[in-house]
Coordinates of C-alpha atoms in Angstrom, one line a residue:
Chain Q
M657 CA -35.1 19.7 28.1
E658 CA -32.3 17.7 29.5
F659 CA -32.3 13.9 29.2
K660 CA -30.0 11.8 31.3
V661 CA -28.3 9.2 29.3
L662 CA -25.5 7.8 31.6
K663 CA -24.3 5.3 29.0
D664 CA -20.8 4.2 28.1
I665 CA -20.1 5.1 24.5
L666 CA -18.5 1.7 24.1
S667 CA -21.4 -0.2 25.6
A668 CA -22.4 -1.5 22.1
N669 CA -18.9 -2.8 21.7
D670 CA -18.9 -4.4 25.2
Q671 CA -22.2 -6.2 24.4
I672 CA -20.7 -7.7 21.4
A673 CA -17.7 -8.7 23.5
V674 CA -20.0 -10.7 25.7
E675 CA -21.4 -12.4 22.7
N676 CA -17.9 -13.2 21.5
R677 CA -17.1 -14.8 24.8
E678 CA -20.3 -16.9 24.7
L679 CA -19.4 -18.0 21.2
L680 CA -15.9 -19.0 22.2
D681 CA -17.1 -20.8 25.4
G682 CA -19.8 -22.6 23.5
N683 CA -17.0 -24.1 21.3
K684 CA -14.5 -24.6 24.1
V685 CA -12.0 -22.2 22.6
F686 CA -9.6 -20.4 24.9
A687 CA -8.7 -17.0 23.5
V688 CA -5.8 -14.7 24.2
N689 CA -5.7 -11.0 23.2
V690 CA -2.1 -10.1 22.5
M691 CA -1.2 -6.4 22.9
S692 CA 2.1 -4.5 22.7
S693 CA 3.9 -1.7 20.9
P694 CA 4.8 -2.3 17.3
G695 CA 7.9 -4.5 17.1
S696 CA 7.8 -5.9 20.7
G697 CA 7.4 -9.5 19.4
K698 CA 3.7 -10.3 19.3
T699 CA 4.1 -12.5 16.1
S700 CA 7.4 -14.0 17.4
T701 CA 5.8 -14.9 20.7
I702 CA 2.8 -16.5 19.0
L703 CA 5.2 -18.4 16.7
Q704 CA 7.2 -19.7 19.7
T705 CA 4.0 -20.7 21.4
I706 CA 2.9 -22.6 18.3
K707 CA 6.2 -24.4 18.2
G708 CA 5.8 -25.5 21.8
L709 CA 2.1 -26.4 21.8
K710 CA 1.1 -27.4 18.3
D711 CA 1.4 -31.1 19.0
K712 CA -0.9 -30.8 22.0
V713 CA -3.5 -28.3 21.1
K714 CA -5.1 -27.0 17.9
I715 CA -4.2 -23.4 17.5
A716 CA -5.6 -20.6 15.3
V717 CA -4.5 -16.9 15.0
I718 CA -6.4 -13.8 14.0
E719 CA -4.0 -11.1 12.9
G720 CA -5.0 -7.5 13.3
D721 CA -3.1 -4.9 11.3
V722 CA -3.8 -1.6 9.8
S723 CA -2.8 -3.1 6.5
S724 CA -0.8 -6.0 4.9
S725 CA -0.9 -9.7 5.6
I726 CA 2.8 -10.2 6.4
D727 CA 2.1 -11.6 9.9
A728 CA -0.7 -13.9 8.7
E729 CA 1.6 -15.3 6.1
K730 CA 4.3 -16.1 8.7
I731 CA 1.8 -18.0 10.8
S732 CA 0.3 -19.9 7.9
K733 CA 3.8 -21.2 7.0
E734 CA 3.6 -23.1 10.3
G735 CA 0.5 -24.9 9.0
I736 CA -1.7 -23.0 11.4
T737 CA -5.0 -21.4 10.5
A738 CA -4.5 -17.6 10.3
L739 CA -7.1 -15.0 9.5
Q740 CA -6.1 -11.5 8.6
I741 CA -8.2 -8.5 9.7
N742 CA -7.1 -5.3 8.1
T743 CA -8.6 -2.5 10.1
G744 CA -8.1 0.0 7.3
G745 CA -6.7 2.8 9.4
E746 CA -8.2 2.0 12.7
C747 CA -5.5 1.6 15.3
H748 CA -7.2 -1.2 17.3
L749 CA -9.5 -4.2 16.9
D750 CA -13.0 -3.9 18.2
A751 CA -15.5 -6.5 19.3
N752 CA -17.5 -6.3 16.1
M753 CA -14.4 -6.9 13.9
L754 CA -13.6 -9.9 16.1
N755 CA -17.2 -11.1 15.9
R756 CA -17.1 -11.3 12.1
A757 CA -13.6 -13.0 12.2
I758 CA -14.6 -15.6 14.8
K759 CA -17.6 -16.6 12.8
N760 CA -15.3 -17.3 9.9
L761 CA -13.2 -19.8 11.8
P762 CA -13.9 -23.5 12.3
L763 CA -14.3 -22.9 16.1
E764 CA -15.2 -26.6 16.8
Q765 CA -11.7 -27.5 15.6
I766 CA -9.8 -24.9 17.7
D767 CA -8.6 -25.2 21.3
L768 CA -6.5 -22.0 21.5
L769 CA -7.0 -18.8 19.6
F770 CA -4.6 -15.9 19.6
I771 CA -5.8 -12.4 18.6
E772 CA -2.8 -10.4 17.6
N773 CA -4.0 -6.8 18.1
V774 CA -2.7 -3.8 16.3
G775 CA 0.7 -2.7 17.7
N776 CA -0.4 0.1 20.0
L777 CA -0.4 0.5 23.8
I778 CA -3.2 3.0 24.1
C779 CA -6.6 2.4 22.6
T780 CA -6.2 -1.4 22.2
A781 CA -6.7 -1.5 26.0
E782 CA -10.0 0.3 25.8
F783 CA -11.9 -1.9 23.5
Q784 CA -13.0 -5.1 25.2
L785 CA -13.0 -8.0 22.8
G786 CA -14.4 -10.8 24.9
M787 CA -11.3 -12.9 25.0
H788 CA -10.3 -14.9 28.1
K789 CA -6.9 -13.4 28.8
N790 CA -5.0 -10.2 27.9
L791 CA -1.4 -10.7 27.2
V792 CA 0.8 -7.6 27.2
I793 CA 4.3 -7.9 25.8
S794 CA 7.1 -5.3 26.3
S795 CA 10.6 -5.7 24.9
T796 CA 13.8 -4.6 26.6
A797 CA 14.6 -2.4 23.6
E798 CA 11.6 -0.2 24.3
G799 CA 12.8 0.9 27.7
D800 CA 11.6 0.1 31.2
D801 CA 9.2 3.0 31.5
K802 CA 6.2 1.6 29.6
P803 CA 4.2 0.6 32.7
L804 CA 4.5 4.1 33.9
K805 CA 3.5 5.7 30.6
Y806 CA 0.5 3.5 29.7
P807 CA -1.3 2.7 33.0
L808 CA -4.5 1.6 31.3
M809 CA -2.8 -1.1 29.3
F810 CA -1.0 -2.6 32.3
T811 CA -4.2 -2.4 34.3
V812 CA -6.0 -4.8 31.9
A813 CA -3.1 -7.2 31.6
D814 CA -3.5 -10.8 32.9
V815 CA 0.0 -11.7 32.0
V816 CA 3.0 -9.7 31.0
L817 CA 6.0 -10.9 29.0
I818 CA 9.3 -9.0 28.8
N819 CA 10.7 -10.1 25.5
K820 CA 14.2 -9.7 24.0
M821 CA 15.9 -10.5 27.2
D822 CA 18.9 -11.6 25.1
L823 CA 19.4 -7.9 24.3
Q824 CA 19.2 -6.8 28.0
P825 CA 23.0 -6.8 28.6
Y826 CA 23.4 -4.2 25.9
I827 CA 20.5 -2.0 26.8
D828 CA 19.7 0.2 29.7
F829 CA 16.6 -1.7 30.8
D830 CA 16.0 -2.1 34.5
V831 CA 14.0 -5.4 34.9
E832 CA 13.3 -4.8 38.6
A833 CA 12.1 -1.2 38.0
Y834 CA 9.8 -2.4 35.2
K835 CA 8.4 -5.2 37.3
K836 CA 7.9 -3.0 40.3
A837 CA 5.9 -0.6 38.3
V838 CA 3.7 -3.4 36.8
V839 CA 3.1 -4.9 40.3
A840 CA 2.3 -1.5 41.8
L841 CA -0.5 -1.1 39.3
N842 CA -1.7 -4.7 38.8
Q843 CA -1.1 -7.3 41.5
R844 CA -3.0 -10.0 39.4
A845 CA -0.7 -10.2 36.4
E846 CA 2.2 -12.6 36.3
I847 CA 5.4 -11.5 34.6
F848 CA 7.8 -13.7 32.6
E849 CA 11.2 -12.8 31.1
I850 CA 11.6 -14.3 27.7
S851 CA 13.6 -14.2 24.5
C852 CA 11.9 -15.4 21.3
T853 CA 15.4 -15.5 19.7
T854 CA 17.1 -17.8 22.2
G855 CA 14.0 -19.5 23.7
Q856 CA 14.8 -18.2 27.2
G857 CA 11.8 -18.3 29.5
I858 CA 9.4 -19.7 26.9
D859 CA 8.8 -22.9 28.9
A860 CA 7.6 -20.9 31.9
W861 CA 5.3 -18.9 29.7
L862 CA 3.9 -22.1 28.1
A863 CA 3.4 -23.6 31.6
W864 CA 1.4 -20.6 32.6
L865 CA -0.7 -20.8 29.5
K866 CA -1.3 -24.5 29.8
K867 CA -2.4 -24.0 33.4
Q868 CA -4.9 -21.4 32.4
M869 CA -6.3 -23.7 29.7
G870 CA -6.5 -26.5 32.2
I871 CA -4.3 -28.9 30.3
Chain K
M846 CA -7.0 8.5 15.3
H847 CA -9.1 6.3 17.6
E848 CA -11.4 9.2 18.2
L849 CA -13.1 8.4 14.9
A850 CA -14.4 5.1 16.2
I851 CA -15.7 6.4 19.5
T852 CA -17.3 9.4 17.9
E853 CA -19.2 7.2 15.5
E854 CA -20.5 5.2 18.5
M855 CA -21.3 8.4 20.3
V856 CA -23.4 9.8 17.4
K857 CA -25.3 6.5 17.2
L858 CA -25.9 6.5 20.9
V859 CA -27.1 10.1 20.9
A860 CA -29.5 9.4 18.0
E861 CA -31.0 6.4 19.9
E862 CA -31.3 8.3 23.1
A863 CA -32.8 11.3 21.5
A864 CA -35.5 9.1 19.9
R865 CA -36.2 7.6 23.3
A866 CA -36.5 11.0 24.9
G867 CA -38.6 12.4 22.0
I868 CA -35.9 15.0 21.2
E869 CA -36.0 16.1 17.6
K870 CA -33.1 18.5 17.7
V871 CA -30.2 17.9 20.1
E872 CA -28.6 21.2 21.3
K873 CA -26.1 20.0 23.8
I874 CA -24.3 16.8 24.5
N875 CA -22.6 16.4 27.9
L876 CA -19.7 14.0 27.8
I877 CA -17.5 12.5 30.5
V878 CA -14.0 11.7 29.3
G879 CA -11.4 10.1 31.5
K880 CA -7.9 11.5 31.1
L881 CA -6.2 8.0 30.8
T882 CA -8.3 7.1 27.7
G883 CA -6.0 9.5 25.8
Y884 CA -9.0 10.9 23.8
V885 CA -8.4 14.4 22.6
N886 CA -11.5 16.7 22.9
E887 CA -10.7 18.7 19.8
S888 CA -10.4 15.5 17.8
I889 CA -13.8 14.2 19.0
Q890 CA -15.2 17.6 18.1
F891 CA -13.6 17.4 14.6
Y892 CA -15.1 14.0 13.8
F893 CA -18.4 15.0 15.4
D894 CA -18.9 17.9 13.1
V895 CA -18.5 15.6 10.1
L896 CA -20.4 12.5 11.5
S897 CA -23.3 14.4 12.9
K898 CA -24.3 15.9 9.6
N899 CA -27.9 15.0 8.7
T900 CA -28.5 13.5 12.1
V901 CA -30.6 14.7 15.0
A902 CA -27.3 15.8 16.6
E903 CA -26.2 18.1 13.8
G904 CA -25.0 21.4 15.1
A905 CA -25.2 20.3 18.8
Q906 CA -22.6 21.7 21.1
L907 CA -20.3 19.2 22.9
F908 CA -19.4 19.8 26.5
F909 CA -16.5 17.8 27.9
E910 CA -16.0 17.0 31.6
T911 CA -12.5 15.6 32.1
I912 CA -12.0 13.0 34.9
P913 CA -8.4 12.8 36.1
G914 CA -6.6 9.5 36.5
M915 CA -7.4 8.3 40.1
L916 CA -5.7 5.6 42.0
Q917 CA -6.6 4.0 45.3
C918 CA -3.9 2.8 47.7
N919 CA -4.2 -0.9 48.5
S920 CA -2.7 -0.2 52.0
C921 CA -4.5 2.9 53.4
R922 CA -7.4 2.9 50.9
K923 CA -7.0 6.7 50.3
T924 CA -7.6 7.8 46.7
F925 CA -5.3 10.2 45.0
E926 CA -4.8 11.7 41.6
L927 CA -2.3 10.2 39.2
D928 CA -0.3 13.2 38.5
H929 CA 3.2 11.8 38.6
F930 CA 3.9 8.4 37.3
D931 CA 5.3 6.3 40.1
Y932 CA 2.2 4.7 41.5
I933 CA 3.3 5.4 45.1
C934 CA 0.7 6.6 47.6
P935 CA 1.4 10.2 48.7
V936 CA -0.3 9.5 52.0
C937 CA 1.4 6.4 53.4
N938 CA 4.1 5.8 50.7
G939 CA 2.5 2.4 50.1
V940 CA 3.3 0.7 46.8
G941 CA 0.3 -1.1 45.2
V942 CA -2.6 0.8 43.8
K943 CA -5.9 0.2 42.0
L944 CA -7.0 2.3 39.1
V945 CA -10.4 3.8 40.2
G946 CA -10.9 6.6 37.7
G947 CA -9.8 8.1 34.5
N948 CA -10.9 5.4 32.0
E949 CA -14.5 6.8 31.6
L950 CA -16.1 7.5 28.3
R951 CA -19.7 8.3 28.7
V952 CA -22.6 10.3 27.4
E953 CA -23.9 11.9 30.6
S954 CA -26.9 13.7 29.2
I955 CA -28.3 15.3 26.1
E956 CA -30.3 18.5 25.8
G957 CA -32.7 19.6 23.2
D958 CA -36.4 19.9 22.1

């Protein structure tokens, strides 16, 4: 006999994502899922954000990596709570990994939580985590074709940062073509040009973030 | 590599649904996979063969229906297949689209006794 199932394979993940959101909301934590290719500047952007906001809000970071705790160590140096998740081979974080991590954080003492996802533009977009906003970072060094190659990632983005703008004069990266492709696919996401090295554009990104947090 | 995680979930879901349906041996699993998910059928099959051992789904055949990436034009509302990556509507040349298909990952049905 044939039995109709009609269920999303990731429905169990999505249910836990809803639970994660409730847990965060219950503790008034605003959470941002940070996604990009490896080396686009996820950790650097988080560090710049910490620098700009740590006097105003209490920040914590969950670092997702296949292995190592290099990123968590960089964040801890700033006096910020950092929790490392090693996925042990998995190329993305899922809602359940996040659920365990969140429960290990002092949520009542946190205003802003960054989830640094595994560097990967494909499957990280498919696993809902239950965070409030999806931040997607591209860097000029990667080339301007990323929104054309990874439509799913740019569909789920709430905000897009183009990092390493200081390198742009030396690189064949067409900012307008990149933006046009993002906007064609996603009219909701705001796009900011930044450089974590020079600090260019960081204020505009921080202003956007503060507005979302209502501060 | 990410096929491992979703195949684990799929085997779990199939076992739950088989129990619900009173199926003791699953013969066929009909899957819907959107093209934009990037999942590779052969890879799902590979992990399935390993993960389904000693479950109700052991030895079941997997059937894949692939759904293409589909976009809907924000201007003329026509839907079209994402076959070239510029996100421009082939009907009205409008720029501005919404993704309406291609990100599916679903167990459509199971068959067995």
